[in-house]
Amino acid sequence: MGRVNVEEVFEAKLAKNDFIEPKDWMPENYRKHLIRQISQHAHSEILGMLPEGNWISRAPSLRAKLVLLAKVQDEGGHGLYLYTAAESLGISRDEMLNALLTGKAKYSSIFNYPTLSWADVGAVGWLVDGAAIMNQVMLQRSSYGPYSRAMVRICKEESFHQRQGYEIMTHLSFGTPEQKAMAQDALNRWWFPTLMMFGPPDRESPNSENALKWRIKRETNDQLRQRFVNQTVIQAEYLGLTIPDKGLVWNEAKKAYDFSEPDWAEFKNVIKGNGPCNKERLVSRNKSHKDGEWVRAAAAAYGKKQMEASLAA
Ligand code: 3HC
């Protein structure tokens, strides 16, 4: 089939909302765009285990510990689905991990903030996983088959994550005055960093135009951010908590909230590696990668032995 046909086939598949599969022809920049986004998404899941992981040993009850353990383990699994989806585009796991461990690859800015109290674990589940769901439900309709299917599986588990966070915030907000104050303090610190998760404003998003053209993204950063604010304000009201934004006001004409923009200078600084926890996160990730060397070696040796045995049979 001549080159012009493969491009037409690719465009026709996009136009019909058909999936692009690993074996299909695809423009090199489409492949690169996906490798960038999916590998960073995978890194985010793995790094996302750290802020909450340090509260597993300090959970206030056995039930809370079990629930948090399950959530953190889920995030590890999400990372594996996404690394596998990225590998189907021709990049190796080692290449992706090396980009992360050497600080070359990005991961979600949100995970560079500290979890200072148990209420932060609630705020992360409620807000961060809530924002992730908003984004990932949209990505279920991504044009790349393996990415879309990974999203379907991940979204099912994310809803449990958001529920467990909101349950913690509910427990605290209807608890003692000190507990409610702890919940409000967490909301104050996590609100704007969560809005940054959706990416820079559309006007400053270099990747969105292609992402929308190739139906990798189906909505823009600002559209998802707006939908997240609209949905979350009522949840905060139920808790009796105050969203820390004086610019937040209902706009009847647009049937949505007007709200203040996050501090984009802070955002740029965090993704440059200068956030509160960037260094600590990479040190921790590098340590666990090094500590896990023997597991990888043992698994590789076992796999090699199995392969030799099956070839010899
Ligand atoms: N943190 C770090 N980097 C970010 C970012 C963020 N919150 N938002 C944007 N960026 C980076 C982009 O990666 C891009 O840099 P690059 O070209 O070097 O990769 C640059 O800022 C410009 O942003 P764009 O909007 O042009 O880039 P995208 O079109 O890729 O949009 C995105 C950014 C919305 C994050 C998109 O990549 C996306 O939807 N990714 C998949 C979802 C994802 O990664 N979510 C992260 C959280 S996962 C999570 O929360 C797990 C949950 O279980 C807790």
GROMACS .gro file of C-alpha atoms and ligand atoms in nm:
model
  367
    1MET     CA    1   0.000   0.000   0.000
    2GLY     CA    2   0.153   0.336  -0.098
    3ARG     CA    3   0.248   0.590   0.175
    4VAL     CA    4  -0.042   0.821   0.092
    5ASN     CA    5  -0.287   0.533   0.163
    6VAL     CA    6  -0.149   0.457   0.511
    7GLU     CA    7  -0.197   0.820   0.612
    8GLU     CA    8  -0.549   0.817   0.473
    9VAL     CA    9  -0.620   0.491   0.661
   10PHE     CA   10  -0.487   0.651   0.982
   11GLU     CA   11  -0.699   0.965   0.935
   12ALA     CA   12  -1.007   0.758   0.840
   13LYS     CA   13  -0.970   0.550   1.158
   14LEU     CA   14  -0.951   0.869   1.367
   15ALA     CA   15  -1.253   1.014   1.188
   16LYS     CA   16  -1.454   0.698   1.261
   17ASN     CA   17  -1.339   0.693   1.627
   18ASP     CA   18  -1.171   0.357   1.557
   19PHE     CA   19  -0.875   0.269   1.777
   20ILE     CA   20  -0.522   0.294   1.646
   21GLU     CA   21  -0.356  -0.033   1.749
   22PRO     CA   22   0.015  -0.108   1.802
   23LYS     CA   23   0.051  -0.282   1.465
   24ASP     CA   24  -0.122  -0.001   1.271
   25TRP     CA   25   0.078   0.255   1.076
   26MET     CA   26   0.094   0.583   1.268
   27PRO     CA   27   0.272   0.916   1.216
   28GLU     CA   28   0.605   0.923   1.402
   29ASN     CA   29   0.495   1.235   1.593
   30TYR     CA   30   0.175   1.060   1.704
   31ARG     CA   31   0.387   0.775   1.842
   32LYS     CA   32   0.629   1.016   2.013
   33HIS     CA   33   0.340   1.218   2.162
   34LEU     CA   34   0.188   0.902   2.309
   35ILE     CA   35   0.520   0.773   2.444
   36ARG     CA   36   0.573   1.109   2.616
   37GLN     CA   37   0.225   1.127   2.768
   38ILE     CA   38   0.176   0.760   2.862
   39SER     CA   39   0.523   0.716   3.014
   40GLN     CA   40   0.479   1.033   3.222
   41HIS     CA   41   0.136   0.913   3.324
   42ALA     CA   42   0.294   0.584   3.437
   43HIS     CA   43   0.568   0.769   3.629
   44SER     CA   44   0.295   0.974   3.799
   45GLU     CA   45   0.118   0.661   3.919
   46ILE     CA   46   0.438   0.518   4.066
   47LEU     CA   47   0.553   0.847   4.225
   48GLY     CA   48   0.193   0.895   4.342
   49MET     CA   49   0.247   0.601   4.579
   50LEU     CA   50   0.499   0.799   4.784
   51PRO     CA   51   0.297   1.085   4.941
   52GLU     CA   52   0.033   0.845   5.080
   53GLY     CA   53   0.271   0.553   5.135
   54ASN     CA   54   0.434   0.737   5.424
   55TRP     CA   55   0.102   0.736   5.610
   56ILE     CA   56   0.039   0.359   5.590
   57SER     CA   57   0.231   0.300   5.913
   58ARG     CA   58   0.052   0.594   6.079
   59ALA     CA   59  -0.308   0.528   5.971
   60PRO     CA   60  -0.545   0.594   6.265
   61SER     CA   61  -0.713   0.253   6.253
   62LEU     CA   62  -0.660  -0.095   6.112
   63ARG     CA   63  -0.944  -0.035   5.863
   64ALA     CA   64  -0.790   0.294   5.751
   65LYS     CA   65  -0.454   0.117   5.710
   66LEU     CA   66  -0.607  -0.163   5.501
   67VAL     CA   67  -0.795   0.081   5.278
   68LEU     CA   68  -0.485   0.298   5.224
   69LEU     CA   69  -0.269  -0.010   5.158
   70ALA     CA   70  -0.514  -0.125   4.891
   71LYS     CA   71  -0.519   0.218   4.729
   72VAL     CA   72  -0.141   0.254   4.718
   73GLN     CA   73  -0.106  -0.097   4.576
   74ASP     CA   74  -0.362  -0.006   4.307
   75GLU     CA   75  -0.146   0.288   4.201
   76GLY     CA   76   0.149   0.054   4.148
   77GLY     CA   77  -0.071  -0.161   3.924
   78HIS     CA   78  -0.185   0.146   3.729
   79GLY     CA   79   0.178   0.229   3.666
   80LEU     CA   80   0.242  -0.120   3.528
   81TYR     CA   81  -0.060  -0.108   3.293
   82LEU     CA   82   0.062   0.225   3.160
   83TYR     CA   83   0.428   0.123   3.121
   84THR     CA   84   0.300  -0.179   2.925
   85ALA     CA   85   0.081   0.043   2.708
   86ALA     CA   86   0.383   0.266   2.639
   87GLU     CA   87   0.602  -0.037   2.557
   88SER     CA   88   0.355  -0.129   2.279
   89LEU     CA   89   0.480   0.191   2.105
   90GLY     CA   90   0.836   0.062   2.090
   91ILE     CA   91   1.002   0.211   2.396
   92SER     CA   92   1.160  -0.021   2.655
   93ARG     CA   93   1.075  -0.025   3.027
   94ASP     CA   94   1.442   0.041   3.108
   95GLU     CA   95   1.448   0.350   2.884
   96MET     CA   96   1.138   0.492   3.056
   97LEU     CA   97   1.264   0.411   3.406
   98ASN     CA   98   1.602   0.560   3.329
   99ALA     CA   99   1.437   0.884   3.213
  100LEU     CA  100   1.247   0.899   3.541
  101LEU     CA  101   1.537   0.803   3.770
  102THR     CA  102   1.773   1.056   3.612
  103GLY     CA  103   1.515   1.335   3.648
  104LYS     CA  104   1.476   1.372   3.270
  105ALA     CA  105   1.110   1.262   3.258
  106LYS     CA  106   0.821   1.457   3.404
  107TYR     CA  107   0.560   1.320   3.637
  108SER     CA  108   0.256   1.496   3.780
  109SER     CA  109   0.347   1.812   3.971
  110ILE     CA  110   0.099   1.725   4.244
  111PHE     CA  111   0.318   1.453   4.388
  112ASN     CA  112   0.587   1.701   4.478
  113TYR     CA  113   0.382   1.837   4.769
  114PRO     CA  114   0.414   1.696   5.123
  115THR     CA  115   0.141   1.505   5.307
  116LEU     CA  116   0.165   1.673   5.648
  117SER     CA  117  -0.135   1.524   5.830
  118TRP     CA  118  -0.386   1.238   5.802
  119ALA     CA  119  -0.628   1.491   5.652
  120ASP     CA  120  -0.383   1.523   5.361
  121VAL     CA  121  -0.444   1.155   5.281
  122GLY     CA  122  -0.814   1.242   5.264
  123ALA     CA  123  -0.752   1.551   5.053
  124VAL     CA  124  -0.530   1.353   4.813
  125GLY     CA  125  -0.795   1.086   4.765
  126TRP     CA  126  -1.080   1.336   4.735
  127LEU     CA  127  -0.909   1.606   4.523
  128VAL     CA  128  -0.609   1.446   4.347
  129ASP     CA  129  -0.783   1.120   4.260
  130GLY     CA  130  -1.098   1.319   4.183
  131ALA     CA  131  -0.900   1.528   3.934
  132ALA     CA  132  -0.727   1.218   3.797
  133ILE     CA  133  -1.067   1.055   3.738
  134MET     CA  134  -1.189   1.368   3.555
  135ASN     CA  135  -0.889   1.342   3.323
  136GLN     CA  136  -0.879   0.965   3.290
  137VAL     CA  137  -1.251   0.922   3.212
  138MET     CA  138  -1.186   1.153   2.917
  139LEU     CA  139  -0.878   0.948   2.821
  140GLN     CA  140  -1.090   0.630   2.802
  141ARG     CA  141  -1.188   0.773   2.460
  142SER     CA  142  -0.827   0.824   2.355
  143SER     CA  143  -0.756   0.710   1.999
  144TYR     CA  144  -0.472   0.474   2.099
  145GLY     CA  145  -0.626   0.133   2.184
  146PRO     CA  146  -0.391   0.014   2.461
  147TYR     CA  147  -0.410   0.355   2.637
  148SER     CA  148  -0.788   0.367   2.622
  149ARG     CA  149  -0.821   0.012   2.755
  150ALA     CA  150  -0.575   0.082   3.039
  151MET     CA  151  -0.789   0.384   3.130
  152VAL     CA  152  -1.109   0.178   3.147
  153ARG     CA  153  -0.946  -0.056   3.401
  154ILE     CA  154  -0.783   0.228   3.597
  155CYS     CA  155  -1.101   0.439   3.618
  156LYS     CA  156  -1.288   0.154   3.785
  157GLU     CA  157  -1.030   0.151   4.066
  158GLU     CA  158  -0.994   0.531   4.086
  159SER     CA  159  -1.354   0.575   4.196
  160PHE     CA  160  -1.274   0.368   4.509
  161HIS     CA  161  -0.971   0.595   4.565
  162GLN     CA  162  -1.180   0.910   4.549
  163ARG     CA  163  -1.446   0.760   4.778
  164GLN     CA  164  -1.194   0.660   5.045
  165GLY     CA  165  -1.047   1.011   5.044
  166TYR     CA  166  -1.386   1.179   5.067
  167GLU     CA  167  -1.482   0.942   5.351
  168ILE     CA  168  -1.174   1.053   5.548
  169MET     CA  169  -1.261   1.421   5.484
  170THR     CA  170  -1.623   1.358   5.588
  171HIS     CA  171  -1.516   1.185   5.909
  172LEU     CA  172  -1.286   1.478   5.998
  173SER     CA  173  -1.520   1.756   5.885
  174PHE     CA  174  -1.803   1.622   6.104
  175GLY     CA  175  -1.562   1.539   6.389
  176THR     CA  176  -1.414   1.760   6.660
  177PRO     CA  177  -1.330   2.125   6.586
  178GLU     CA  178  -0.961   2.023   6.574
  179GLN     CA  179  -1.036   1.753   6.316
  180LYS     CA  180  -1.237   1.995   6.104
  181ALA     CA  181  -0.954   2.248   6.123
  182MET     CA  182  -0.713   1.975   6.005
  183ALA     CA  183  -0.941   1.902   5.706
  184GLN     CA  184  -0.965   2.273   5.619
  185ASP     CA  185  -0.586   2.311   5.645
  186ALA     CA  186  -0.540   2.020   5.403
  187LEU     CA  187  -0.793   2.169   5.157
  188ASN     CA  188  -0.612   2.504   5.179
  189ARG     CA  189  -0.280   2.341   5.080
  190TRP     CA  190  -0.403   2.097   4.814
  191TRP     CA  191  -0.664   2.303   4.625
  192PHE     CA  192  -0.451   2.505   4.384
  193PRO     CA  193  -0.182   2.234   4.328
  194THR     CA  194  -0.472   2.004   4.229
  195LEU     CA  195  -0.595   2.256   3.969
  196MET     CA  196  -0.241   2.254   3.825
  197MET     CA  197  -0.273   1.876   3.762
  198PHE     CA  198  -0.485   1.948   3.454
  199GLY     CA  199  -0.186   2.117   3.290
  200PRO     CA  200  -0.108   2.477   3.194
  201PRO     CA  201  -0.386   2.702   3.063
  202ASP     CA  202  -0.491   2.614   2.707
  203ARG     CA  203  -0.331   2.936   2.584
  204GLU     CA  204   0.008   2.801   2.703
  205SER     CA  205  -0.032   2.432   2.618
  206PRO     CA  206   0.208   2.337   2.335
  207ASN     CA  207   0.081   1.978   2.309
  208SER     CA  208  -0.296   2.024   2.320
  209GLU     CA  209  -0.347   2.114   1.954
  210ASN     CA  210  -0.197   1.785   1.832
  211ALA     CA  211  -0.351   1.593   2.120
  212LEU     CA  212  -0.698   1.709   2.015
  213LYS     CA  213  -0.628   1.665   1.642
  214TRP     CA  214  -0.516   1.306   1.701
  215ARG     CA  215  -0.799   1.248   1.954
  216ILE     CA  216  -0.551   1.156   2.224
  217LYS     CA  217  -0.711   1.422   2.444
  218ARG     CA  218  -1.082   1.473   2.389
  219GLU     CA  219  -1.112   1.787   2.603
  220THR     CA  220  -0.871   2.067   2.685
  221ASN     CA  221  -0.688   2.132   3.012
  222ASP     CA  222  -0.913   2.430   3.092
  223GLN     CA  223  -1.237   2.245   3.011
  224LEU     CA  224  -1.147   1.961   3.251
  225ARG     CA  225  -1.027   2.206   3.519
  226GLN     CA  226  -1.358   2.393   3.496
  227ARG     CA  227  -1.560   2.072   3.524
  228PHE     CA  228  -1.354   1.967   3.826
  229VAL     CA  229  -1.417   2.300   4.005
  230ASN     CA  230  -1.791   2.286   3.930
  231GLN     CA  231  -1.817   1.935   4.072
  232THR     CA  232  -1.591   1.984   4.376
  233VAL     CA  233  -1.730   2.309   4.517
  234ILE     CA  234  -2.058   2.139   4.611
  235GLN     CA  235  -1.866   1.854   4.774
  236ALA     CA  236  -1.671   2.106   4.986
  237GLU     CA  237  -1.997   2.280   5.079
  238TYR     CA  238  -2.142   1.950   5.205
  239LEU     CA  239  -1.833   1.909   5.426
  240GLY     CA  240  -1.871   2.265   5.554
  241LEU     CA  241  -1.522   2.346   5.425
  242THR     CA  242  -1.422   2.665   5.244
  243ILE     CA  243  -1.247   2.656   4.906
  244PRO     CA  244  -0.939   2.880   4.956
  245ASP     CA  245  -1.014   3.105   4.656
  246LYS     CA  246  -1.164   3.454   4.705
  247GLY     CA  247  -1.226   3.465   4.330
  248LEU     CA  248  -1.458   3.165   4.339
  249VAL     CA  249  -1.808   3.281   4.244
  250TRP     CA  250  -2.102   3.121   4.061
  251ASN     CA  251  -2.147   3.265   3.713
  252GLU     CA  252  -2.515   3.220   3.625
  253ALA     CA  253  -2.460   3.327   3.266
  254LYS     CA  254  -2.210   3.048   3.200
  255LYS     CA  255  -2.370   2.807   3.456
  256ALA     CA  256  -2.027   2.743   3.604
  257TYR     CA  257  -1.795   2.885   3.868
  258ASP     CA  258  -1.551   3.163   3.798
  259PHE     CA  259  -1.229   3.094   3.989
  260SER     CA  260  -0.877   3.232   4.030
  261GLU     CA  261  -0.601   3.083   3.816
  262PRO     CA  262  -0.335   2.881   3.996
  263ASP     CA  263   0.009   3.041   4.037
  264TRP     CA  264   0.160   2.932   3.703
  265ALA     CA  265   0.505   3.050   3.810
  266GLU     CA  266   0.485   2.803   4.101
  267PHE     CA  267   0.367   2.534   3.856
  268LYS     CA  268   0.661   2.596   3.621
  269ASN     CA  269   0.900   2.593   3.915
  270VAL     CA  270   0.765   2.260   4.044
  271ILE     CA  271   0.787   2.088   3.704
  272LYS     CA  272   1.140   2.225   3.669
  273GLY     CA  273   1.227   2.019   3.977
  274ASN     CA  274   1.211   2.289   4.246
  275GLY     CA  275   0.891   2.185   4.426
  276PRO     CA  276   0.880   2.110   4.801
  277CYS     CA  277   0.944   1.736   4.757
  278ASN     CA  278   1.093   1.684   4.408
  279LYS     CA  279   1.440   1.591   4.533
  280GLU     CA  280   1.307   1.367   4.813
  281ARG     CA  281   1.078   1.185   4.568
  282LEU     CA  282   1.358   1.106   4.323
  283VAL     CA  283   1.596   0.998   4.602
  284SER     CA  284   1.326   0.764   4.734
  285ARG     CA  285   1.245   0.629   4.387
  286ASN     CA  286   1.613   0.569   4.307
  287LYS     CA  287   1.664   0.392   4.641
  288SER     CA  288   1.370   0.156   4.587
  289HIS     CA  289   1.488   0.088   4.230
  290LYS     CA  290   1.835  -0.002   4.362
  291ASP     CA  291   1.692  -0.210   4.648
  292GLY     CA  292   1.478  -0.396   4.394
  293GLU     CA  293   1.774  -0.491   4.173
  294TRP     CA  294   1.791  -0.846   4.319
  295VAL     CA  295   1.420  -0.903   4.248
  296ARG     CA  296   1.464  -0.802   3.882
  297ALA     CA  297   1.776  -1.021   3.851
  298ALA     CA  298   1.598  -1.320   4.007
  299ALA     CA  299   1.291  -1.274   3.786
  300ALA     CA  300   1.511  -1.245   3.475
  301ALA     CA  301   1.711  -1.558   3.572
  302TYR     CA  302   1.389  -1.751   3.634
  303GLY     CA  303   1.247  -1.636   3.301
  304LYS     CA  304   1.567  -1.737   3.120
  305LYS     CA  305   1.562  -2.083   3.285
  306GLN     CA  306   1.195  -2.131   3.189
  307MET     CA  307   1.273  -2.028   2.831
  308GLU     CA  308   1.569  -2.273   2.812
  309ALA     CA  309   1.353  -2.551   2.958
  310SER     CA  310   1.072  -2.489   2.707
  311LEU     CA  311   1.322  -2.476   2.414
  312ALA     CA  312   1.486  -2.800   2.533
  313ALA     CA  313   1.148  -2.980   2.567
  3143HC     N1  314   0.274   1.796   3.608
  3143HC     C1  315   0.389   1.783   3.538
  3143HC     N2  316   0.401   1.821   3.409
  3143HC     C2  317   0.292   1.873   3.350
  3143HC     C3  318   0.168   1.886   3.415
  3143HC     C4  319   0.163   1.846   3.550
  3143HC     N3  320   0.051   1.857   3.621
  3143HC     N4  321   0.079   1.939   3.327
  3143HC     C5  322   0.146   1.958   3.213
  3143HC     N5  323   0.273   1.919   3.227
  3143HC     C6  324   0.379   1.929   3.126
  3143HC     C7  325   0.349   1.842   3.007
  3143HC     O1  326   0.399   1.711   3.026
  3143HC     C8  327   0.422   1.919   2.897
  3143HC     O2  328   0.561   1.894   2.909
  3143HC     P1  329   0.635   1.794   2.806
  3143HC     O3  330   0.598   1.840   2.668
  3143HC     O4  331   0.780   1.806   2.839
  3143HC     O5  332   0.578   1.657   2.838
  3143HC     C9  333   0.404   2.064   2.938
  3143HC     O6  334   0.378   2.063   3.078
  3143HC    C10  335   0.293   2.135   2.862
  3143HC     O7  336   0.170   2.077   2.900
  3143HC     P2  337   0.062   2.038   2.788
  3143HC     O8  338  -0.073   2.070   2.840
  3143HC     O9  339   0.100   2.097   2.655
  3143HC    O10  340   0.090   1.883   2.781
  3143HC     P3  341  -0.016   1.764   2.763
  3143HC    O11  342  -0.100   1.785   2.642
  3143HC    O12  343   0.061   1.641   2.773
  3143HC    O13  344  -0.115   1.779   2.888
  3143HC    C11  345  -0.155   1.647   3.085
  3143HC    C12  346  -0.068   1.755   3.020
  3143HC    C13  347  -0.296   1.703   3.101
  3143HC    C14  348  -0.096   1.608   3.220
  3143HC    C15  349  -0.160   1.527   2.989
  3143HC    O14  350  -0.027   1.486   2.966
  3143HC    C16  351  -0.239   1.410   3.043
  3143HC    O15  352  -0.359   1.408   3.040
  3143HC     N6  353  -0.165   1.309   3.092
  3143HC    C17  354  -0.230   1.186   3.135
  3143HC    C18  355  -0.289   1.201   3.274
  3143HC    C19  356  -0.179   1.215   3.377
  3143HC    O16  357  -0.062   1.204   3.352
  3143HC     N7  358  -0.220   1.242   3.498
  3143HC    C20  359  -0.120   1.261   3.604
  3143HC    C21  360  -0.176   1.222   3.729
  3143HC     S1  361  -0.192   1.048   3.744
  3143HC    C22  362  -0.261   1.039   3.893
  3143HC    O17  363  -0.303   1.136   3.945
  3143HC    C23  364  -0.269   0.904   3.957
  3143HC    C24  365  -0.384   0.899   4.049
  3143HC    O18  366  -0.412   0.763   4.073
  3143HC    C25  367  -0.354   0.964   4.177
   0.00000   0.00000   0.00000
